[in-house]
Coordinates of C-alpha atoms and ligand atoms in Angstrom, one line a residue:
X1 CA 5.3 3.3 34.4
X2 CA 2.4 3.6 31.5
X3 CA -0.5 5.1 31.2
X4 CA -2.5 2.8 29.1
X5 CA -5.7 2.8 28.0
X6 CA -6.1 -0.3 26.0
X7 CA -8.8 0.0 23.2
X8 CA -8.2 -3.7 21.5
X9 CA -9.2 -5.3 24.6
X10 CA -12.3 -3.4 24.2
X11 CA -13.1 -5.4 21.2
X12 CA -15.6 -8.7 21.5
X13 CA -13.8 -11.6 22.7
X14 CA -12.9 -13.8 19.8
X15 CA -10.8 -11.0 18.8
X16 CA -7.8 -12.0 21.4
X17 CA -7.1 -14.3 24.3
X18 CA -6.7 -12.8 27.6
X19 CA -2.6 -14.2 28.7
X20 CA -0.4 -13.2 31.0
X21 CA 3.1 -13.5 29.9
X22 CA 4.7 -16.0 32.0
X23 CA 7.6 -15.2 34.8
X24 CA 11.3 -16.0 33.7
X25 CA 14.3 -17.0 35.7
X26 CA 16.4 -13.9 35.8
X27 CA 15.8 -10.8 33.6
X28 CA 18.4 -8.4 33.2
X29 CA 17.5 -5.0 30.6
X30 CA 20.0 -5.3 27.7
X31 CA 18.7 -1.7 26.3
X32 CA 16.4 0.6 26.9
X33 CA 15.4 3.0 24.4
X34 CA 15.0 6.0 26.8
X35 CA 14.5 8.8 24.0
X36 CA 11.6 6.6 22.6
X37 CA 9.9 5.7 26.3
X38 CA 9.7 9.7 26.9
X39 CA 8.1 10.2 23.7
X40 CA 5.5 7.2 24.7
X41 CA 5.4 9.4 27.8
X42 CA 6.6 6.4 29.6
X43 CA 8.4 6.5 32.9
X44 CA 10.7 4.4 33.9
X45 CA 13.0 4.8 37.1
X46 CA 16.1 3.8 36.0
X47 CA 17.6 4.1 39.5
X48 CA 16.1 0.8 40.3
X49 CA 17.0 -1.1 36.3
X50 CA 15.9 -4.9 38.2
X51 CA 12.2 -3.5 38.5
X52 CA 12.5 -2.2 34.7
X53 CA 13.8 -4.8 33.7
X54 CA 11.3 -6.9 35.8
X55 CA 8.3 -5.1 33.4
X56 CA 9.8 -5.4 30.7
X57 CA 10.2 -9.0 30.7
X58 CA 6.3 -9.4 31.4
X59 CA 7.5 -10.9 35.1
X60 CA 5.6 -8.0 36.8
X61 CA 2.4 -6.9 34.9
X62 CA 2.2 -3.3 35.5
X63 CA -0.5 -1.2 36.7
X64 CA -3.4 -0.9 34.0
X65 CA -2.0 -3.2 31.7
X66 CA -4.9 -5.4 30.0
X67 CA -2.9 -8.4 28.6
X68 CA -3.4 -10.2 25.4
X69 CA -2.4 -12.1 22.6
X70 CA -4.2 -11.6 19.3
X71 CA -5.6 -13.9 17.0
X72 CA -5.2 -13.5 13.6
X73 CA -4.9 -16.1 10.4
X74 CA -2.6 -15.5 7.3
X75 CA -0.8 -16.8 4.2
X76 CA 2.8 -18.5 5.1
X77 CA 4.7 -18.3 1.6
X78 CA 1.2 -18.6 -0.2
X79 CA -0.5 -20.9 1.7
X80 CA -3.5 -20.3 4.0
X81 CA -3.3 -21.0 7.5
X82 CA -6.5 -20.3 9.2
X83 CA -5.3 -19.9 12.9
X84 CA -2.0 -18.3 13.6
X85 CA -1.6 -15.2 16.5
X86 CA 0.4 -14.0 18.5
X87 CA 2.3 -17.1 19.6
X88 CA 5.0 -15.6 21.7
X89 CA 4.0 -12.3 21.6
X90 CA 1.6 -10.6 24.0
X91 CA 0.1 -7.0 24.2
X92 CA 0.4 -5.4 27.4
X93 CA -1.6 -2.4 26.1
X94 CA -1.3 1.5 24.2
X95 CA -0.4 4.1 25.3
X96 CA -0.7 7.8 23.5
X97 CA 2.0 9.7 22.4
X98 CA 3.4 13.0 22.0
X99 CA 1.6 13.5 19.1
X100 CA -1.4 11.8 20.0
X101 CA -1.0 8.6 17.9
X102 CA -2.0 5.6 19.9
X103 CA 0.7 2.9 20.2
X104 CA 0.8 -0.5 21.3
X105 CA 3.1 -1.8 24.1
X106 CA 4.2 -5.5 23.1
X107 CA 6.5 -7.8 25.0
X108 CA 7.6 -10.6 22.0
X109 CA 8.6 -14.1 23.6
X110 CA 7.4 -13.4 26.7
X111 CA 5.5 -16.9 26.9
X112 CA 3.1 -19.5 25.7
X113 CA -0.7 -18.1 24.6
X114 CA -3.4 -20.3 23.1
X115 CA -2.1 -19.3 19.7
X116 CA 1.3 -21.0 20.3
X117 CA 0.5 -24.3 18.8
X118 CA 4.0 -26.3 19.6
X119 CA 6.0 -23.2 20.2
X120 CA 7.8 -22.6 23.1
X121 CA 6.3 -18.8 23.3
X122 CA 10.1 -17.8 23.7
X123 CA 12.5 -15.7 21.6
X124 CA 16.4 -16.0 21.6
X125 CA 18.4 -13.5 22.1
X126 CA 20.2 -13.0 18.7
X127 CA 16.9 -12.7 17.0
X128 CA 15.7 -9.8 19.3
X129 CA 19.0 -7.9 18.9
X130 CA 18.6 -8.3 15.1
X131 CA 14.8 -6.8 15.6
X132 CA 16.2 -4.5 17.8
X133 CA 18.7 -3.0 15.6
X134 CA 17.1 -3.4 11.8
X135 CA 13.5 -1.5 13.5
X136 CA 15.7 1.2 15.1
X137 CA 18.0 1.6 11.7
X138 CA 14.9 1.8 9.4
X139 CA 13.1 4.5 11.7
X140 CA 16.2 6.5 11.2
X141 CA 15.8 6.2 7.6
X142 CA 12.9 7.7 8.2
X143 CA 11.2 4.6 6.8
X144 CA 7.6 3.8 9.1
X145 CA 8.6 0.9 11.0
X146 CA 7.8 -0.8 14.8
X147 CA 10.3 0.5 17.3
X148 CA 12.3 -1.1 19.8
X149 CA 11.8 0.0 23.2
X150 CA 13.9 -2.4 25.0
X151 CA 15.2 -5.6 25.1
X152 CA 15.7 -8.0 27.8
X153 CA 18.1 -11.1 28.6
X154 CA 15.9 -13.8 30.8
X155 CA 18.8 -15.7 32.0
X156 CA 16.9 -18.6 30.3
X157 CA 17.9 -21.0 27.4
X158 CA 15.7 -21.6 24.6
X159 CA 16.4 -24.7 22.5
X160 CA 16.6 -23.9 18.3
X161 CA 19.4 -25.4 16.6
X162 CA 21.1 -25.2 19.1
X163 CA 21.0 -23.8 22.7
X164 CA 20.6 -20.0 23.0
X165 CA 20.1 -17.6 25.4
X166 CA 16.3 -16.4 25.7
X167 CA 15.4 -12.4 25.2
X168 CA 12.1 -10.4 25.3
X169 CA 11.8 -8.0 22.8
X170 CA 9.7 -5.0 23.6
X171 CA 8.1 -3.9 20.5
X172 CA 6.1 -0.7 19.8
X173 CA 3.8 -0.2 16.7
X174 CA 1.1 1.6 15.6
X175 CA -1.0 -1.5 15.7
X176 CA -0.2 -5.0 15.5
X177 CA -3.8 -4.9 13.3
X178 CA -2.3 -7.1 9.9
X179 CA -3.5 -8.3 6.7
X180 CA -4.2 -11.7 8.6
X181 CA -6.2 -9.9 11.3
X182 CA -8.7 -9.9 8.4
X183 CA -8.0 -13.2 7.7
X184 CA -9.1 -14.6 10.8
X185 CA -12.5 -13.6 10.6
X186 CA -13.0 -14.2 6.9
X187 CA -11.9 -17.6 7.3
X188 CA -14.7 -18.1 9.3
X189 CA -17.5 -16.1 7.6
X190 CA -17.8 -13.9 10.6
X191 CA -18.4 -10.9 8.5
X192 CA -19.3 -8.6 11.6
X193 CA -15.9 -9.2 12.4
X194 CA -14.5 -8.1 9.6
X195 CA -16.9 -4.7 10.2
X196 CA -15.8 -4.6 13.5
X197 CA -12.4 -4.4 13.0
X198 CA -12.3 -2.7 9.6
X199 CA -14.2 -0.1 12.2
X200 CA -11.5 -0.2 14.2
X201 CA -8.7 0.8 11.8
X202 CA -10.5 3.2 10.5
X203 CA -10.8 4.9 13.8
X204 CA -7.4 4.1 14.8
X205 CA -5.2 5.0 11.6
X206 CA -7.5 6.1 9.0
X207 CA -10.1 8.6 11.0
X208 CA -10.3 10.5 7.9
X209 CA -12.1 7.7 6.0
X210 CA -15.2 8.1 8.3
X211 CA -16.7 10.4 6.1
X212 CA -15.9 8.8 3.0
X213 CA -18.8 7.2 0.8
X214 CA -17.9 3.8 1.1
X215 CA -15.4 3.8 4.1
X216 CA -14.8 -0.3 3.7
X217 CA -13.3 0.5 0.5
X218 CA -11.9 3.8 0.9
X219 CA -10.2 1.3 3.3
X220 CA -9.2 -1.1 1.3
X221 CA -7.0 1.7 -1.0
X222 CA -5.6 3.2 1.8
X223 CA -3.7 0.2 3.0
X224 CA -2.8 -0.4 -0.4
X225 CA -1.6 2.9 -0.9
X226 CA 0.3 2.8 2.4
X227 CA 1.8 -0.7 1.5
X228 CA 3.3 0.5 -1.8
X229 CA 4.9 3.9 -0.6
X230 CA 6.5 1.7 1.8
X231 CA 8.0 -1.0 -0.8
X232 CA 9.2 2.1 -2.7
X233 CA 10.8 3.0 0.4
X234 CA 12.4 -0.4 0.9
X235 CA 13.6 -0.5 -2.7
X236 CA 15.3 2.6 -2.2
X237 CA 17.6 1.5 0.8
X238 CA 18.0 -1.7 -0.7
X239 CA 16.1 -3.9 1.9
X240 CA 14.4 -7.1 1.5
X241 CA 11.9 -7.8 4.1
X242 CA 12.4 -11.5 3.7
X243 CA 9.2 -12.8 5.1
X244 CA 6.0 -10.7 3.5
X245 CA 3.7 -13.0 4.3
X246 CA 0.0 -11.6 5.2
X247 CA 0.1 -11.8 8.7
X248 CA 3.6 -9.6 8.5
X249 CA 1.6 -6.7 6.7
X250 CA 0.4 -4.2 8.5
X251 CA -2.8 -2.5 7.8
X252 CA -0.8 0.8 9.2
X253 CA 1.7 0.6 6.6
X254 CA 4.5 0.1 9.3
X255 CA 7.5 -2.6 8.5
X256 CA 6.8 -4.9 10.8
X257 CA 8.6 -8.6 11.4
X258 CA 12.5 -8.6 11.1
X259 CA 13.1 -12.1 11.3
X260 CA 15.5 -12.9 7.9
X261 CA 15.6 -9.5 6.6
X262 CA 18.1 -8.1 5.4
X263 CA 20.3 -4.8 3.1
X264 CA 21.5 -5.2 0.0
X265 CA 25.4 -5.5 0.0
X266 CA 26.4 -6.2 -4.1
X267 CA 23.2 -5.8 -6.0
X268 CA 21.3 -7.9 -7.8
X269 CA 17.7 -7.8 -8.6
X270 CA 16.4 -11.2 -7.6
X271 CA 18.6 -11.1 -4.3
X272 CA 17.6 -13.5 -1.4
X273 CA 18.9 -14.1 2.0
X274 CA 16.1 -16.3 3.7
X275 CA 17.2 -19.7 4.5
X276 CA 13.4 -20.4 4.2
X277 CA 12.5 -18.6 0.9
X278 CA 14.0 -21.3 -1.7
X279 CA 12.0 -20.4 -4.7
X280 CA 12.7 -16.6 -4.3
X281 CA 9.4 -16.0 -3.3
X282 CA 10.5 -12.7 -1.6
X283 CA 13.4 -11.5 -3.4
X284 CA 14.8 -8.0 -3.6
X285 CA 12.5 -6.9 -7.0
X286 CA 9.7 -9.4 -6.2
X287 CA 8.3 -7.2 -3.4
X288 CA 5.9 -4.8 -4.6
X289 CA 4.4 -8.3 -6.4
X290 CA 4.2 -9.8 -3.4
X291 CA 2.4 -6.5 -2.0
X292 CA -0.3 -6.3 -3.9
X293 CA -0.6 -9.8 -4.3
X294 CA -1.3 -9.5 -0.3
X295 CA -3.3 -6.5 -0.6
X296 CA -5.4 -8.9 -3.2
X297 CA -6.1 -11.5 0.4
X298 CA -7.1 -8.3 1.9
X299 CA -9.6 -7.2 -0.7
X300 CA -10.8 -10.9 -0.3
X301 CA -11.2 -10.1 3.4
X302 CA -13.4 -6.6 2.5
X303 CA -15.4 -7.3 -0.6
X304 CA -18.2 -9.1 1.6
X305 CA -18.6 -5.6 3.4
X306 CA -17.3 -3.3 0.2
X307 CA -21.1 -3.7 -1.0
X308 CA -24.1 -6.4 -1.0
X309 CA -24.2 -6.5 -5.0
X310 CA -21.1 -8.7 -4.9
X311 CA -19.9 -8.0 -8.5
X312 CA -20.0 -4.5 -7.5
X313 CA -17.9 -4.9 -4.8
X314 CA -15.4 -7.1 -6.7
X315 CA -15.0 -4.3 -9.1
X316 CA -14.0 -2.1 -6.7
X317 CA -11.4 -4.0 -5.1
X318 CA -10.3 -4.7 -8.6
X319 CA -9.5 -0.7 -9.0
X320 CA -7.8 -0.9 -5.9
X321 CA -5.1 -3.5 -7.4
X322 CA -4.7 -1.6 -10.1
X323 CA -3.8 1.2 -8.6
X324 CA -1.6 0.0 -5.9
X325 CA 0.1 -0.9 -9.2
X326 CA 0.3 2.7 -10.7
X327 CA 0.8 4.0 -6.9
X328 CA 3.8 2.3 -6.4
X329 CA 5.2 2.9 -9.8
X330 CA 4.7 6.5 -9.3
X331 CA 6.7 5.9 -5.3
X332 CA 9.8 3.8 -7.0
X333 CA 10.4 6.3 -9.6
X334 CA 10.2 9.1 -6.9
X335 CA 12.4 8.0 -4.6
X336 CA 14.9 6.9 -7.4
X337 CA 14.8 10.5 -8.4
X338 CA 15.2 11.9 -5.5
X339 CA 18.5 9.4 -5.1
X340 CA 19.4 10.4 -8.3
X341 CA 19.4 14.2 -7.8
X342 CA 16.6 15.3 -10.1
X343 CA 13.6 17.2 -9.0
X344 CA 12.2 17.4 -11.8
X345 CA 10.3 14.6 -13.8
X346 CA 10.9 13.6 -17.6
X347 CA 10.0 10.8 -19.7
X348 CA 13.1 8.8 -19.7
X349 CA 14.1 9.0 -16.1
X350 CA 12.5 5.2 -15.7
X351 CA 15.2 4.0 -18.4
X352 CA 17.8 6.0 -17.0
X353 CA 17.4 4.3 -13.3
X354 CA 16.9 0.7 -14.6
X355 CA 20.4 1.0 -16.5
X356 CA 21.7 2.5 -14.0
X357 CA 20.4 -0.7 -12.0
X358 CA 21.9 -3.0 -15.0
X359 CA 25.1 -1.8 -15.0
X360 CA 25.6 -2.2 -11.1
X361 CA 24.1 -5.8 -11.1
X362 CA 26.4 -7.0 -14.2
X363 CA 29.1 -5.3 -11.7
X364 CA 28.4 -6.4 -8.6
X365 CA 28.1 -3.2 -7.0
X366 CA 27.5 -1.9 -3.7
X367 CA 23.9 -0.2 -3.5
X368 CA 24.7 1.7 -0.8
X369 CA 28.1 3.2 -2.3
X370 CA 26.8 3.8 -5.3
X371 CA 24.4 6.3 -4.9
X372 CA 27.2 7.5 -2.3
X373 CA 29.7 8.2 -4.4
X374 CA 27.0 9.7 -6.9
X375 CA 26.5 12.4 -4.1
X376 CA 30.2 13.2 -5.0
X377 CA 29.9 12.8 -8.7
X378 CA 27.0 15.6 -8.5
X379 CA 30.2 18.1 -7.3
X380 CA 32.3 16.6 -10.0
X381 CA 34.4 13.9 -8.4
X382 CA 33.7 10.3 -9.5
X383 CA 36.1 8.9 -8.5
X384 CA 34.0 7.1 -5.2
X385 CA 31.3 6.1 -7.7
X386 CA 33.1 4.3 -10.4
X387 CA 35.5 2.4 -7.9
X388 CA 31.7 0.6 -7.3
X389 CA 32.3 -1.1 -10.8
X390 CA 35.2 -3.8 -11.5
X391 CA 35.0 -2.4 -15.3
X392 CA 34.0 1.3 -14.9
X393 CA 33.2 1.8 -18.7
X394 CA 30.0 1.0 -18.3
X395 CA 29.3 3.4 -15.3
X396 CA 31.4 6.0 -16.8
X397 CA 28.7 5.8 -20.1
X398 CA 26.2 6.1 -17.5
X399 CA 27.1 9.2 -15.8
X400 CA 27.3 11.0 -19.1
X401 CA 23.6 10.3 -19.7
X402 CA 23.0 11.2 -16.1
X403 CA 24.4 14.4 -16.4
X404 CA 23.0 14.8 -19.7
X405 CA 19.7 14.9 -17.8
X406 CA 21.4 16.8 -15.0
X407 CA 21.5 19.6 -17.5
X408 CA 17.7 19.7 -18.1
X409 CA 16.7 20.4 -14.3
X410 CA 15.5 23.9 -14.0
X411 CA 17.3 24.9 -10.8
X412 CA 20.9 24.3 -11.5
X413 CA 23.3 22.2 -9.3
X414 CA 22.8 23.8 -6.5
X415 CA 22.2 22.0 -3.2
X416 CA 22.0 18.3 -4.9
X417 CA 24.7 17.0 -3.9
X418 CA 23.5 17.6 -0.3
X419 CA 19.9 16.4 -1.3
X420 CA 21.2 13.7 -2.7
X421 CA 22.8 13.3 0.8
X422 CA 20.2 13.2 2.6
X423 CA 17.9 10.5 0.9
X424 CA 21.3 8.4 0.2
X425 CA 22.7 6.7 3.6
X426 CA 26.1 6.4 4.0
X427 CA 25.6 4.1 6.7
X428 CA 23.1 1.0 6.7
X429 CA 22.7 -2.5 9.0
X430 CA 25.0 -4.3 7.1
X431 CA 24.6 -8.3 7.6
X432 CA 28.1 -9.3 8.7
X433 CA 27.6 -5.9 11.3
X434 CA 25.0 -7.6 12.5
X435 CA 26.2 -10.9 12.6
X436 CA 28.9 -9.4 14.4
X437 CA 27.4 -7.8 16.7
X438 CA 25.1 -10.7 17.8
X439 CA 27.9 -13.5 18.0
X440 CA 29.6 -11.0 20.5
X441 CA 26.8 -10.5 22.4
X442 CA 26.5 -14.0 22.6
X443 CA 29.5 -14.3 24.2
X444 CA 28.0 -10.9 26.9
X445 CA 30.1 -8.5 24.8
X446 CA 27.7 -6.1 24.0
X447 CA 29.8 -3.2 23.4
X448 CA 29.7 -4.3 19.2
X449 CA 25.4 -4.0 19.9
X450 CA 25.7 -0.7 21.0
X451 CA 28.2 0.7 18.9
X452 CA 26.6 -0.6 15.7
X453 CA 23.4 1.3 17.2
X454 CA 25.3 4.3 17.8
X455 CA 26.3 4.2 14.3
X456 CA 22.8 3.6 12.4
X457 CA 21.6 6.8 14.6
X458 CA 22.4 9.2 11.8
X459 CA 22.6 6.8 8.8
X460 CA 23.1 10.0 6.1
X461 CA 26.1 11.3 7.8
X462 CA 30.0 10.1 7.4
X463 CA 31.2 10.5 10.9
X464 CA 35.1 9.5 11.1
X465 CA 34.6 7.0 13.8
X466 CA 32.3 4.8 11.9
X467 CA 33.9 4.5 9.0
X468 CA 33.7 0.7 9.2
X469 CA 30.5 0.6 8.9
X470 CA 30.3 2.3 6.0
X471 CA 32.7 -0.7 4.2
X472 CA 30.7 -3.7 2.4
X473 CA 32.0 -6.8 4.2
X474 CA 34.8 -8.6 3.1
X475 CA 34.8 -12.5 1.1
X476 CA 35.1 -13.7 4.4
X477 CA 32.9 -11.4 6.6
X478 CA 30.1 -11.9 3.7
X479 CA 26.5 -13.1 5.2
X480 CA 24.6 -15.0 2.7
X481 CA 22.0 -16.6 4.6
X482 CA 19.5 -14.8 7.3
X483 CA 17.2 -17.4 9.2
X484 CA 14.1 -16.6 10.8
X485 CA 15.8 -17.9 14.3
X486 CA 11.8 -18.9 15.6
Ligands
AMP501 P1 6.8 -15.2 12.5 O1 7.6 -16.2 11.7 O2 7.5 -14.6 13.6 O3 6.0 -14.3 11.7 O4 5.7 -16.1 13.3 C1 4.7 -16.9 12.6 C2 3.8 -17.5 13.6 O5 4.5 -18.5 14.4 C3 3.1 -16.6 14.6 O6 1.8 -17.1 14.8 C4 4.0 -16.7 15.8 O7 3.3 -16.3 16.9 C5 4.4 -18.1 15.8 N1 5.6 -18.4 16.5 C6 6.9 -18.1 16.0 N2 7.8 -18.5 16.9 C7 7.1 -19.0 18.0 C8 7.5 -19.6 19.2 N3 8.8 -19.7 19.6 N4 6.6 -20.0 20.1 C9 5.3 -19.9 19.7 N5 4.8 -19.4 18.5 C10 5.8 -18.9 17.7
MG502 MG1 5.1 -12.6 12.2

């Protein structure tokens, strides 16, 4: 079914533990994300869905696979835990595909490892649909994130809160290599680790760097630069990841982790859904904060490689922060101008955004619809855009300054409105969709699951049938809390 060829069990042995995932009662495939599985160049005989789904679920290890959980360490909302790893999750291997870019294979809750601590190694099956459909949604945003290549019911309960039914998620990513990968081994001093694996990425997603002159911290600014195109990106579609912690920050620059995420609905700046994030820690405009601040634990991780003469190396690292600061200044207002039809670039365009940004969170207002209805507003009717605002006076002000700038951009009107279209979805994962779609699954109505997937596939186009997704939920539907569901 794959043709693997596993390169991170190729790496010395404290880098993983050798598991096998462990059988479960009755696995039934839920999805399977065919278009995906024949870009992986994976086959899978769907005449005979019990042995798919039999993989899938880790019951039957297939041919070439090289099992493993890895071990990696990280910072849990700030503070330093030395040994985490995969805990439910377990790499069956990478495969190669169509465009040559190695990817791993990973079955999540597919049993206990040595990293589980007092984990049950399982995942229910709300969680993985949530994964499922908030990785497939942002990859159709064109935003890099893992991908969902199937998910499976066990026929299992798994005891949280309350009783649920269990679900393997199969994830694929570009590596599971994070932040806390580093970590691990620079908790321990084991700084050949740290060149062995910093070897590693570098071969795997940053062969370019070989040649640099000091490849450890060419590194080091790569990930960073990666990490804060990719908050830009999130800004811009209104997600908050939820959970940034180091060991959910990929050294690929891939979203990765979709436990309490969640799209903005009204916005507001310091917006949090996490049941677990009290203080705020990850809120909506805290993010790119909270990125370099993690890129800061990963220059921690590097500097003992970056160069001997330590103070040297520190300063290097130090540039690195600072520009991960400029960098993703430089991504935010791109992608803000971009959403706001301008292709050109001019001093005020910063100011013009954050008022913009003011005037919707004193309102309320939908992200989403906003920049919408400003699609419209580009071919002169506003009416979409100010029915956002309660008050429109203030947005009405607003689009006189926008178009004020409008008037300035060198190539006229035409085709913004259908630029603008493309870079503002019409259709997001909405929480209460979600919600929705994973209380009736619960109940083995999955037709809400499917549809809602059906709908994210083309996120910037207003297709008639899904026009309910396109509607912010009402006071009742409203989700204001997202848990992790671990
Ligand atoms: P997460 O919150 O998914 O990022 O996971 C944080 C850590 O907890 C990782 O080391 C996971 O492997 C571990 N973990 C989460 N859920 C479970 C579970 N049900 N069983 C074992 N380990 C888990
Ligand atoms: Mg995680």
């Amino acid at each position: 079914m794959f043709h693997f060829d596993n390169s991170y069990a190729r790496l010395p042995d404290r880098f993983y533990a050798s598991v096998y995932p462990e059988p479960v009662e009755g696995p039934k495939l839920i999805r399977f994300n065919a278009t995906l599985a024949r870009q992986l160049g994976i086959e899978a005989d769907m005449s005979d869905p019990d042995r798919v789904a039999a993989t899938l679920s880790g019951n039957v290890v297939p041919q070439g696979a090289a099992p493993l959980a890895m071990a990696y360490a990280g910072h849990q909302f700030g503070n330093f835990v030395s040994q985490l790893g995969d805990g439910r999750a377990i790499l069956l291997g990478e495969v190669i595909d169509d465009h040559g870019i190695r990817r791993d294979i990973q079955l999540k809750g597919a049993g206990p490892t040595p990293f589980s601590r007092r984990g049950d190694g399982r995942a229910a099956l709300g969680p993985v649909l949530r994964e499922y459909i908030v990785s497939e949604a942002m990859a159709a945003l064109g935003i890099p994130a893992t991908r969902a290549l199937a998910a499976v019911a066990t026929g299992e309960q798994v005891f949280r809160e309350t009783v649920e039914q269990g679900a393997v998620f199969v994830r694929v990513a570009a590596s599971h290599v994070r932040v806390g990968t580093f970590q691990f081994f620079a908790a321990r001093g084991d700084n050949d680790g740290i060149r062995a694996l910093a070897d590693y990425v570098i071969e795997r997603h940053y062969p370019e760097l070989e040649t640099a002159e000091n490849p450890y911290a060419a590194l080091l600014e790569a990930v960073a630069f990666r990490q804060a195109d990719l908050i830009a990106r999130w800004l811009g579609v209104g997600f908050i990841h939820g959970v940034m912690n180091t060991d959910n920050m990929t050294i690929s620059g891939e979203t990765i982790d979709f436990g309490p995420c969640a799209f903005l609905d009204e916005y507001h700046q310091m917006k949090v859904f996490s049941s677990i994030d009290q203080g705020g820690r990850y809120a909506y405009r805290n993010q790119p904060g909270i990125g370099q601040w993690n890129i800061a634990r990963l220059a921690e991780c590097l500097v003992p490689v970056i160069d001997p003469a330590q103070d040297r190396a520190v300063d290097a690292a130090n540039e690195v922060l600072k520009a991960f600061g400029e960098r993703f200044q430089a991504q935010w207002i791109s992608v803000f101008r971009a959403k706001l039809g301008l292709k050109t670039q001019a001093d005020g365009d910063g100011e013009l955004v954050q008022r913009l940004l003011s005037v919707m969170q004193e309102a309320e207002a939908d992200f989403t619809l906003v920049f919408r209805g400003l699609a419209d507003a580009a071919e002169g009717r506003d009416e979409r855009f100010l029915a956002q605002f309660a008050d429109p006076s203030g947005a009405a002000e607003w689009l006189a300054l926008w178009r004020e700038r409008l008037a300035e951009e060198a190539d006229g009107d035409a085709g913004r409105s259908a630029a603008m279209r493309a870079v503002n979805p019409a259709v997001i994962p909405r929480n209460h969709r979600i919600q929705e779609a994973i209380s009736a699954a619960n109940y083995g109505d999955f037709s809400f699951f499917e549809r809602l997937l059906e709908a994210l596939e083309k996120p910037f186009e207003e297709r008639p049938q899904f026009a309910d997704y396109m509607t912010p939920p009402t006071p009742e539907e409203r989700v204001t809390r997202t848990f992790c569901g671990t």
